[in-house]
mmCIF file of C-alpha atoms in Angstrom:
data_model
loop_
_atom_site.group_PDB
_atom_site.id
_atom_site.type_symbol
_atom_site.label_atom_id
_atom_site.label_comp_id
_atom_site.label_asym_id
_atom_site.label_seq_id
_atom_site.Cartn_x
_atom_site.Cartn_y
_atom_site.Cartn_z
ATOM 1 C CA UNK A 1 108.360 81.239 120.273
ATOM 2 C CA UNK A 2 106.338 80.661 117.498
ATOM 3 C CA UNK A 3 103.082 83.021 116.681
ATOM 4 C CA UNK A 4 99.383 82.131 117.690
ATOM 5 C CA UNK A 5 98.609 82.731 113.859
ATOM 6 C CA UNK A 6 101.674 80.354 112.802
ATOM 7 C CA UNK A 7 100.437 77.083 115.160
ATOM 8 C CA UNK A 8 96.909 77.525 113.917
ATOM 9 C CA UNK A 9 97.879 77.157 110.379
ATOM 10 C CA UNK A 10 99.245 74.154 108.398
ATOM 11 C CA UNK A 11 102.618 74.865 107.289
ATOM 12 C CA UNK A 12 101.770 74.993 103.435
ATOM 13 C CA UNK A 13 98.890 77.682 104.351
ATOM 14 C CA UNK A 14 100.831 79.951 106.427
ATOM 15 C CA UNK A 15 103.873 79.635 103.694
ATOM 16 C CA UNK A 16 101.185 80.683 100.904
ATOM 17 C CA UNK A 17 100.007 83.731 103.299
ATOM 18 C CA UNK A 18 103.157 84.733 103.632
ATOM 19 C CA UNK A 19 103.879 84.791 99.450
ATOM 20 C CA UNK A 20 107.019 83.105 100.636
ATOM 21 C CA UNK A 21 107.258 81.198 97.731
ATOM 22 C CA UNK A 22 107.589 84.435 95.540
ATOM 23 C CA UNK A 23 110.385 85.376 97.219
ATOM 24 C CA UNK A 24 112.231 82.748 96.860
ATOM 25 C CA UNK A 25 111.606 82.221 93.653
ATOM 26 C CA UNK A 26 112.709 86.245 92.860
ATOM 27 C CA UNK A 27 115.676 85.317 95.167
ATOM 28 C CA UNK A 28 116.901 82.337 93.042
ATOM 29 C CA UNK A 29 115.994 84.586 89.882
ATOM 30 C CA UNK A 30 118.546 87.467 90.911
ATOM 31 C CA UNK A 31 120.835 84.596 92.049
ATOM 32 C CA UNK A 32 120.757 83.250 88.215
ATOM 33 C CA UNK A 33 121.079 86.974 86.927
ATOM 34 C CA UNK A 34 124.405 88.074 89.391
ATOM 35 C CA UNK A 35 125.921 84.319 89.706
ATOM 36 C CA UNK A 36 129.624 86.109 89.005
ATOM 37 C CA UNK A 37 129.317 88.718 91.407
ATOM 38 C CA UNK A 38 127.617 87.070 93.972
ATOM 39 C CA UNK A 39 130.162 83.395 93.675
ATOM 40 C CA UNK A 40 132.855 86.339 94.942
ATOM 41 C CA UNK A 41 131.055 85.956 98.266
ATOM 42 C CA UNK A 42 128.752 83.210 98.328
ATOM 43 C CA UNK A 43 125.310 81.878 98.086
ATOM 44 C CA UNK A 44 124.440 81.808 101.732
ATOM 45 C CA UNK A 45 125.086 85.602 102.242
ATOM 46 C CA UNK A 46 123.512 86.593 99.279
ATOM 47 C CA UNK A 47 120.231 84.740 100.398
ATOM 48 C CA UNK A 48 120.864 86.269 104.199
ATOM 49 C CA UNK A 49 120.904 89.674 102.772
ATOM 50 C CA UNK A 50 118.444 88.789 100.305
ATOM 51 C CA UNK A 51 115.488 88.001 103.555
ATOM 52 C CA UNK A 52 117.000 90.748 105.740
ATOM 53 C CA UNK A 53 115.659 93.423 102.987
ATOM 54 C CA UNK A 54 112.590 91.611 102.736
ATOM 55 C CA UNK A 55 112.190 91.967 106.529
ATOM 56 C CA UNK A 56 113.364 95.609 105.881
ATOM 57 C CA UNK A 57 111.223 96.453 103.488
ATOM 58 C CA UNK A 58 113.961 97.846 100.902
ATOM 59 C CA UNK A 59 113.755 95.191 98.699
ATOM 60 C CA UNK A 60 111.422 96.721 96.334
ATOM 61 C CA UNK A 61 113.720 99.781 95.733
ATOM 62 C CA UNK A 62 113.727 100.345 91.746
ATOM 63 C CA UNK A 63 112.066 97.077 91.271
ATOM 64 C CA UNK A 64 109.927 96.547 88.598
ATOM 65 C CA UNK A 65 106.261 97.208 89.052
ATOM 66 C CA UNK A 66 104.772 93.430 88.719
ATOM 67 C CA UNK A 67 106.748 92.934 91.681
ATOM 68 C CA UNK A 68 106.479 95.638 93.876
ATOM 69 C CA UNK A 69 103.104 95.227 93.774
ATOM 70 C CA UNK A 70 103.118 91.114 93.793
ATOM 71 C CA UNK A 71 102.335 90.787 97.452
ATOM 72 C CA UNK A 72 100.773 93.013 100.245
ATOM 73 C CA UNK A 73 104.154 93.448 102.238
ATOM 74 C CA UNK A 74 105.249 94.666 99.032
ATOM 75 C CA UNK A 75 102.769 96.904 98.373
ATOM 76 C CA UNK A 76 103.141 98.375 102.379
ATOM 77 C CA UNK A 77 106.950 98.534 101.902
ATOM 78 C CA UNK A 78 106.821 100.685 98.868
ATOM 79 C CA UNK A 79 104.235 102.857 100.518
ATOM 80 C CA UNK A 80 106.695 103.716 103.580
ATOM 81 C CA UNK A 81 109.621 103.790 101.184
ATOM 82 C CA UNK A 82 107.655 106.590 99.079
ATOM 83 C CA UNK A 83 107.027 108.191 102.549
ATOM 84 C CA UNK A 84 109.875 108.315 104.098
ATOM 85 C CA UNK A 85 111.895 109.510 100.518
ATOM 86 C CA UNK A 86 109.739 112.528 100.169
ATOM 87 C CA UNK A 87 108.651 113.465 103.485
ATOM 88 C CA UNK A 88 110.370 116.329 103.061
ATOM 89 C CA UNK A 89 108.537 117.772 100.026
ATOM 90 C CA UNK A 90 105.178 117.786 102.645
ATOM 91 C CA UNK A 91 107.324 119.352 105.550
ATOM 92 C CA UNK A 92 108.434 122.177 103.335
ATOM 93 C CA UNK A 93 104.569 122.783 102.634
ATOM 94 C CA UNK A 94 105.165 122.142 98.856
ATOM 95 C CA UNK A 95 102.079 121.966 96.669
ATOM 96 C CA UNK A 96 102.310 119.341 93.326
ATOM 97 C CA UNK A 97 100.459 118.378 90.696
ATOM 98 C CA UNK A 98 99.469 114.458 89.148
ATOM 99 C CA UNK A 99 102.458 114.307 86.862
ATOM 100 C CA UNK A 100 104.896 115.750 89.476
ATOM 101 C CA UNK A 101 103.793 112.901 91.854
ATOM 102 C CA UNK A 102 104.278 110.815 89.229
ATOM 103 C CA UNK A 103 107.302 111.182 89.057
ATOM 104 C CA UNK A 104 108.492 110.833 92.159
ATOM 105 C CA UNK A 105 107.098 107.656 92.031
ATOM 106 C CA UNK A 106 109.035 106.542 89.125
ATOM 107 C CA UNK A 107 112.376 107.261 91.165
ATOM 108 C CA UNK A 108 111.598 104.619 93.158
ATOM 109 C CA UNK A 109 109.805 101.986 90.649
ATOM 110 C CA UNK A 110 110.800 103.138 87.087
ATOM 111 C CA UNK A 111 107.548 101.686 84.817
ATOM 112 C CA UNK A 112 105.135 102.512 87.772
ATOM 113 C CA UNK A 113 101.731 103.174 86.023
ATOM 114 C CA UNK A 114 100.413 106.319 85.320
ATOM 115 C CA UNK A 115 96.777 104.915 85.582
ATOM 116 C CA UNK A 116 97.127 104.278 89.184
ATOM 117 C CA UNK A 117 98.573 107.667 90.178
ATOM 118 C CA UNK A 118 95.964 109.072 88.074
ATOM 119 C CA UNK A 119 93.289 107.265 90.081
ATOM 120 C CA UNK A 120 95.063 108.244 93.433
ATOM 121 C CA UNK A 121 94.764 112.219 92.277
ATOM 122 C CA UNK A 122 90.724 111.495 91.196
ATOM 123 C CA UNK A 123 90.046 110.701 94.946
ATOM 124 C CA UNK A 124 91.712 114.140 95.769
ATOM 125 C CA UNK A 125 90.645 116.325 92.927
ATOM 126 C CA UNK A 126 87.442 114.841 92.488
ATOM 127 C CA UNK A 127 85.708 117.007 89.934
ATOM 128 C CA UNK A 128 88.716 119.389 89.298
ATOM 129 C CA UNK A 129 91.389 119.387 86.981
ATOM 130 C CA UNK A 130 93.720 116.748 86.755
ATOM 131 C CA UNK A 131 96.744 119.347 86.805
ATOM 132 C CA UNK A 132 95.768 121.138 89.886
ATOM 133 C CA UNK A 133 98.268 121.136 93.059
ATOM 134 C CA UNK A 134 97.925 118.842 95.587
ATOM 135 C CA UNK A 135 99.382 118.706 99.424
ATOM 136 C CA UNK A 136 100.975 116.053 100.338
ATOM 137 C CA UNK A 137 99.381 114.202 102.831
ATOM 138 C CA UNK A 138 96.136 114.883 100.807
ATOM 139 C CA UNK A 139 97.722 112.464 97.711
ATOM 140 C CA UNK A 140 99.573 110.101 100.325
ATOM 141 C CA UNK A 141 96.433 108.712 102.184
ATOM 142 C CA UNK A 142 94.952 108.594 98.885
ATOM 143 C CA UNK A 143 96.808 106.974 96.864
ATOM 144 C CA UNK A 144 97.751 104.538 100.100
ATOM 145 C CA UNK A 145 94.284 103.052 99.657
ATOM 146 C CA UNK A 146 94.443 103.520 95.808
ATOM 147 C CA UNK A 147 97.715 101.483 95.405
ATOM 148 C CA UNK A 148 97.031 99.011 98.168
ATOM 149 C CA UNK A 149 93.526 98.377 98.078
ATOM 150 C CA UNK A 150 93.272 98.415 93.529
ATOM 151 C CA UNK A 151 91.600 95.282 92.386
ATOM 152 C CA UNK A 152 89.599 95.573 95.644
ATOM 153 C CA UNK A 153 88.617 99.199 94.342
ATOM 154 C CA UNK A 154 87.939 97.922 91.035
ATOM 155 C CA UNK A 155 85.510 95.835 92.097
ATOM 156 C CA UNK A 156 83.726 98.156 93.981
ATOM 157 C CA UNK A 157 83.719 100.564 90.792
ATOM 158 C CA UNK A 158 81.841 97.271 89.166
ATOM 159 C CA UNK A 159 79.335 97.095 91.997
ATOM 160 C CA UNK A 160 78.946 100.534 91.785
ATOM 161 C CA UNK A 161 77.889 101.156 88.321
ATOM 162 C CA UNK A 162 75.700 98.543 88.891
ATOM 163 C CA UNK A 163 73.700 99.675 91.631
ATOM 164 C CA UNK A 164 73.643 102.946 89.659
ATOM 165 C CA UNK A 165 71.968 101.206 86.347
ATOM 166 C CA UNK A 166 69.432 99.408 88.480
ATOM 167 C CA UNK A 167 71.247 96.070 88.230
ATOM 168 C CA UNK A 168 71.293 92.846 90.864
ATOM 169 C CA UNK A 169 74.415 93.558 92.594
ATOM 170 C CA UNK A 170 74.777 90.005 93.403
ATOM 171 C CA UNK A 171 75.372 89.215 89.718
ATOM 172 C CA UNK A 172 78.456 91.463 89.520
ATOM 173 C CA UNK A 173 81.631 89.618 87.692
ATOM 174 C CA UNK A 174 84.669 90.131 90.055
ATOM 175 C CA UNK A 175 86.925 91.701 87.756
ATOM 176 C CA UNK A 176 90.479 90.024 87.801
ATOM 177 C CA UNK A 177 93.769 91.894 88.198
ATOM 178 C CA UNK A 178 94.205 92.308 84.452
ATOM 179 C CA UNK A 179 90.692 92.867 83.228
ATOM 180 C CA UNK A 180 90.503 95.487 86.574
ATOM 181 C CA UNK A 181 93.172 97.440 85.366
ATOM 182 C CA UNK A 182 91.766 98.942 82.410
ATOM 183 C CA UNK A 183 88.636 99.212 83.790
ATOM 184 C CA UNK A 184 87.151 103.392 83.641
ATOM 185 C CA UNK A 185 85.866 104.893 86.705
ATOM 186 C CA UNK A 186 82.444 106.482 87.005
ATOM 187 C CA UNK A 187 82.355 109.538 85.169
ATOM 188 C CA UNK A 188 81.601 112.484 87.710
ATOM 189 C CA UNK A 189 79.540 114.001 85.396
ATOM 190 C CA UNK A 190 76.991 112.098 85.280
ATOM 191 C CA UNK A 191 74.187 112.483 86.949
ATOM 192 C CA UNK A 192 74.157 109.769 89.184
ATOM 193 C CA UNK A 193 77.524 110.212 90.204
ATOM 194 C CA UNK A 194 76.101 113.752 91.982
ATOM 195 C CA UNK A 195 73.014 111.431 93.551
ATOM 196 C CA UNK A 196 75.068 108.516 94.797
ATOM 197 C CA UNK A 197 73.480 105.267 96.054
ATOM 198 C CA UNK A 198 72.103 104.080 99.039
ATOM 199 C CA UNK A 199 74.623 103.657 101.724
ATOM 200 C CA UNK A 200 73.328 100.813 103.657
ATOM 201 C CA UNK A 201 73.156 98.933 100.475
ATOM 202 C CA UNK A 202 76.097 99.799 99.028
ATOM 203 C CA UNK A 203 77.261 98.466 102.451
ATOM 204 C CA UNK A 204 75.614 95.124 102.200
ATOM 205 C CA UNK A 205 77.437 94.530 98.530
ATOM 206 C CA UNK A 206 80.555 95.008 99.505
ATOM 207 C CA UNK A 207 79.986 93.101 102.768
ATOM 208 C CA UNK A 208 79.177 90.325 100.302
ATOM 209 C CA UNK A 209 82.528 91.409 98.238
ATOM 210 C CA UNK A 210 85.075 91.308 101.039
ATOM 211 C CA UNK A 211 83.516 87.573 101.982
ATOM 212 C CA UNK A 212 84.804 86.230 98.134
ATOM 213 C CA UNK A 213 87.488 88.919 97.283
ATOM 214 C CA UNK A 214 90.570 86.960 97.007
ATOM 215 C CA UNK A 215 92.733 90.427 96.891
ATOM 216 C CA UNK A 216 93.707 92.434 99.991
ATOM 217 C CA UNK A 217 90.038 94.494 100.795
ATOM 218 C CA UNK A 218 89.644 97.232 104.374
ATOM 219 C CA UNK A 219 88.416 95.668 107.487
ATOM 220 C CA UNK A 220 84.301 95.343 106.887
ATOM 221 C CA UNK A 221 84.146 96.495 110.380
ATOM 222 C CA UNK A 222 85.518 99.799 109.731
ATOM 223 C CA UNK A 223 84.385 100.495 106.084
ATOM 224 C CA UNK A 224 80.907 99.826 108.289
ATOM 225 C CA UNK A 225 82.200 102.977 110.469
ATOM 226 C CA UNK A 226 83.221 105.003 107.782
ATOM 227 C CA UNK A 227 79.627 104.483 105.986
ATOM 228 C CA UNK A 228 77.427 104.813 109.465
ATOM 229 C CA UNK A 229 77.056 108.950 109.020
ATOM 230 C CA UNK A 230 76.044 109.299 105.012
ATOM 231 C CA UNK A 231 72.799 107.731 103.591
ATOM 232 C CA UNK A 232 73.765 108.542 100.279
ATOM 233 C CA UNK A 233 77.037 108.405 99.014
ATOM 234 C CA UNK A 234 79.109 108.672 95.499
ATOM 235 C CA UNK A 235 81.860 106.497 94.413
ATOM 236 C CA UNK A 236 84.578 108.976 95.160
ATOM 237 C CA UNK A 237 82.746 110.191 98.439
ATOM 238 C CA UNK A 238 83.256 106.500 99.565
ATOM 239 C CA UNK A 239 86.939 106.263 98.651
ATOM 240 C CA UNK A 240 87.613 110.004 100.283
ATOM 241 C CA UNK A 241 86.124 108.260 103.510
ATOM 242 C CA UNK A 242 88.335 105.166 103.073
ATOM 243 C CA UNK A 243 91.686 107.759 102.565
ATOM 244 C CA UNK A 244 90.484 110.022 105.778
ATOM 245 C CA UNK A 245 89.451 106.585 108.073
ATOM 246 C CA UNK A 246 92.210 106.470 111.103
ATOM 247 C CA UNK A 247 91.144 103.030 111.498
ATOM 248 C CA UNK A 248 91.722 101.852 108.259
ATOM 249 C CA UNK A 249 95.252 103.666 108.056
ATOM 250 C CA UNK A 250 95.827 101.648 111.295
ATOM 251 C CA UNK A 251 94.652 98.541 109.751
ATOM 252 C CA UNK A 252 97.178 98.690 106.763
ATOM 253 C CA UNK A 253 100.318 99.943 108.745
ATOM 254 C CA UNK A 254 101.697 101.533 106.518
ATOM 255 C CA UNK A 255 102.001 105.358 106.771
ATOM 256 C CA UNK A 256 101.964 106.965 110.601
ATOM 257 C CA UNK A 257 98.706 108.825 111.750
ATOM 258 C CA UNK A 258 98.316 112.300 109.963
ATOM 259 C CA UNK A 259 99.699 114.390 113.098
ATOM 260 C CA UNK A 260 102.853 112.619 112.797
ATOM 261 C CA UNK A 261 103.432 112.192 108.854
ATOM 262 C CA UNK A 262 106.239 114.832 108.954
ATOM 263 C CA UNK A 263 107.907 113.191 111.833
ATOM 264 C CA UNK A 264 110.765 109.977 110.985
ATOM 265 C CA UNK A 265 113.370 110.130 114.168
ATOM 266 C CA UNK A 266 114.252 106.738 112.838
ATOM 267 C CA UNK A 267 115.305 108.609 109.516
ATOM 268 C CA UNK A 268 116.163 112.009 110.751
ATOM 269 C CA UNK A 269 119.381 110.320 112.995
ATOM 270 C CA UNK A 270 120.301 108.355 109.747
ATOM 271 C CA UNK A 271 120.629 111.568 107.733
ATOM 272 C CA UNK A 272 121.919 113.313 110.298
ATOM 273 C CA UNK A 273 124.858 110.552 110.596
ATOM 274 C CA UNK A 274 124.804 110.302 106.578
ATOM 275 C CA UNK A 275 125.220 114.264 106.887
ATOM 276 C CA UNK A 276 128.302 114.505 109.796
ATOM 277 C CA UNK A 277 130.334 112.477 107.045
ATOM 278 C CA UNK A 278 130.224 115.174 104.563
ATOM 279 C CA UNK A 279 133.181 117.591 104.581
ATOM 280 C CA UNK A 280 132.139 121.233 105.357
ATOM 281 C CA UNK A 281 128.515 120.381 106.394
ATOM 282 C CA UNK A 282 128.413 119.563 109.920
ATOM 283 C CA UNK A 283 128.266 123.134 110.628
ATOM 284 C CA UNK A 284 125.648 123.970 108.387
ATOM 285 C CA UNK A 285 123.722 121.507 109.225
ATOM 286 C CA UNK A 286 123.668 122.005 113.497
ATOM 287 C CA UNK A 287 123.255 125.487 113.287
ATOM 288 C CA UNK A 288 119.506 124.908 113.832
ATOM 289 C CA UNK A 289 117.512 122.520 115.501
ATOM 290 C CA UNK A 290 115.147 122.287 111.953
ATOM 291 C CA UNK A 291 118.242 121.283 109.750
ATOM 292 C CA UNK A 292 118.195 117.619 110.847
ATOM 293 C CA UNK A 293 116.522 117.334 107.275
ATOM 294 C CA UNK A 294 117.462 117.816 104.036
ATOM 295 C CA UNK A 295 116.897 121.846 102.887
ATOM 296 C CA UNK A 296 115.549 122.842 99.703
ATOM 297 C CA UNK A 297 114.789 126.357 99.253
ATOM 298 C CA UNK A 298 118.785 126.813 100.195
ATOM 299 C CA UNK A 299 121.136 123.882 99.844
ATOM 300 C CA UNK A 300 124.550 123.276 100.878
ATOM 301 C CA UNK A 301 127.316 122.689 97.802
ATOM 302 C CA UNK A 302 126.745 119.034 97.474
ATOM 303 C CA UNK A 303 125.048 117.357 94.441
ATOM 304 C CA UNK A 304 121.527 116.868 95.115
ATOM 305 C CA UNK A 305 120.003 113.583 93.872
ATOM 306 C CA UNK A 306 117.392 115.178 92.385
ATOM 307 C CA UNK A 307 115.908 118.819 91.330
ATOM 308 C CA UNK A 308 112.899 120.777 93.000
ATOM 309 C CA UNK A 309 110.141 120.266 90.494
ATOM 310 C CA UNK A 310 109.370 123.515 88.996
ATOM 311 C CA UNK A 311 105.158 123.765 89.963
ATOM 312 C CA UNK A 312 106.012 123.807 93.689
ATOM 313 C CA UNK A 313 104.141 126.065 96.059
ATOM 314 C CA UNK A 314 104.305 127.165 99.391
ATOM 315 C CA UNK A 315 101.597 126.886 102.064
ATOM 316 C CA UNK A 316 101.698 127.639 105.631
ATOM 317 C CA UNK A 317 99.838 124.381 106.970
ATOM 318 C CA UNK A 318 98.028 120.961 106.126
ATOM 319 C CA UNK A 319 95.350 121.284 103.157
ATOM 320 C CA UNK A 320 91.455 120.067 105.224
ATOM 321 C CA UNK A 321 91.062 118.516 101.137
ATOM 322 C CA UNK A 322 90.887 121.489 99.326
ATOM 323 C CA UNK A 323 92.410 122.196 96.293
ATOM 324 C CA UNK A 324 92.786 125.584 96.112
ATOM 325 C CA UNK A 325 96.017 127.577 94.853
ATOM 326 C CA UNK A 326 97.439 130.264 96.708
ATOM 327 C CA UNK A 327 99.733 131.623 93.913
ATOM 328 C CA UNK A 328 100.803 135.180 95.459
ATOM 329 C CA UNK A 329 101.744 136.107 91.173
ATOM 330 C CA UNK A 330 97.909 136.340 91.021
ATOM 331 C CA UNK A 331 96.484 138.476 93.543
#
């Protein structure tokens, strides 16, 4: 049976909403690039399995960074494949810095820019160094609306500015994709980054952006919500609301609520049945109920496919926001 959304729309508009188009045309791309491998087994499976990762979501594994972040379900998928590949470094309580995120990130999509996790760390750090630690559900939900939300958010830096200077807002220039991405964010020294703007105007201009944005923007509804208890706020304030908004995490669908960002039964019975195949590590592995995931202060003798970064820290429960280190070396 065929959607309400999918009868209301022509067929050409609901196969542009659905970027299908890109993915066939990436589909007949790798199809060009792999012909000998793939005429071993044939065209129609190659395009079956091609679709079923789509609808999986692993097809942007070590992709390329234009096209992981080409379409919105791309841009969701590599946000719950970032997740669910490091969940365990927030279960262990591990503390890490910009760069160490960074990297992690570049396991999974090799020229991923450093600009945008740089961004993502501003709306945690805020007016502290860019190398201090950061928890990680503090740097997920923020760099989920960082990532997901970016020409939106440049944009907003635009209007911003402007309302700061005194300008019209309704004469901003939507910035494109390109000219977006090298835009600079408000300093947070300045002083009218520490007196913000008006909230209920602010409000009103981005109203007015989300009704001509062409790029993925938050629900107006809920950015309403997240805006309805300040009447003055700074850019970063606002994008630490958007990160923090239930709602809005709800709206994207990508990561789980907070209270549950530690918890993947979907992926804890897939390692445990990647795990029972290993010789000598069953045992290890059942002796208690917490091993269903992968350890790290004390692993088994199997190759690891990657090292504990060397800044890590221990804490005993989710960071509120702060950044604070609790290095025991120093007390």
């Amino acid at each position: 049976m065929l959607s309400p959304e999918r009868l209301a729309l022509p067929d050409y508009e609901y196969l542009a909403q659905r970027h299908v188009l890109t993915y066939m045309e990436d589909a007949v791309c790798q199809l060009l690039e792999n012909r000998e491998d793939i005429s071993q087994y044939g065209i129609a499976r190659f395009f079956t399995e091609y679709f079923n990762s789509v609808c999986q979501g692993t097809h942007i594994l070590f992709r390329e960074f234009s096209f992981v972040q080409a379409t919105p379900h791309n841009r969701v998928s590599f946000l719950r494949a970032f997740w669910r590949c490091f969940r365990t470094v927030g279960k262990n309580g591990d503390l890490l810095t910009m760069k160490e995120y960074h990297c992690l990130l570049q396991l999974l999509c090799p020229d991923f820019p450093l600009e945008l996790t740089q961004k993502a760390a501003r709306i945690v750090l805020m007016d502290d160094a860019m190398d201090c630690l950061m928890s990680s559900s503090d740097f997920l939900f923020a760099f989920q609306i960082q990532f997901y939300y970016s020409e939106f958010l440049d944009s907003v830096a635009a209007i911003y500015e402007d309302l700061l200077s005194g300008k019209n807002p309704n004469t901003v220039i939507v910035p494109t994709s390109s000219s977006g991405q090298h835009r600079q964010r408000p300093a947070l020294g300045e002083a009218g980054m520490l007196e913000g703007v008006e909230a209920s105007l602010f409000y009103q201009c981005l109203e007015n952006l989300c009704d001509r944005h062409k790029y993925s923007c938050p629900p107006p509804a809920l950015v309403k919500e997240a805006l309805s208890n300040v009447q003055r706020l700074t850019f970063y304030g606002f994008l630490m609301a958007l990160s923090k908004h239930h709602g809005i995490n709800q709206a994207l669908g990508a990561l789980p609520d907070k209270g549950d960002l530690m918890h993947d039964p979907a992926m804890d019975e897939e390692l445990e049945r990647l795990l029972a195949q290993v010789p000598g590590l069953v045992n290890s592995v059942t002796a208690s109920p917490e091993a269903s995931c992968l350890p790290s202060r004390t692993p088994p003798r199997v190759g690891s496919p990657w090292r504990p970064l060397h800044h890590s820290r221990k804490v005993d429960g989710e960071s509120d926001g702060s950044t604070e280190e609790t290095d025991e070396s120093e007390t």
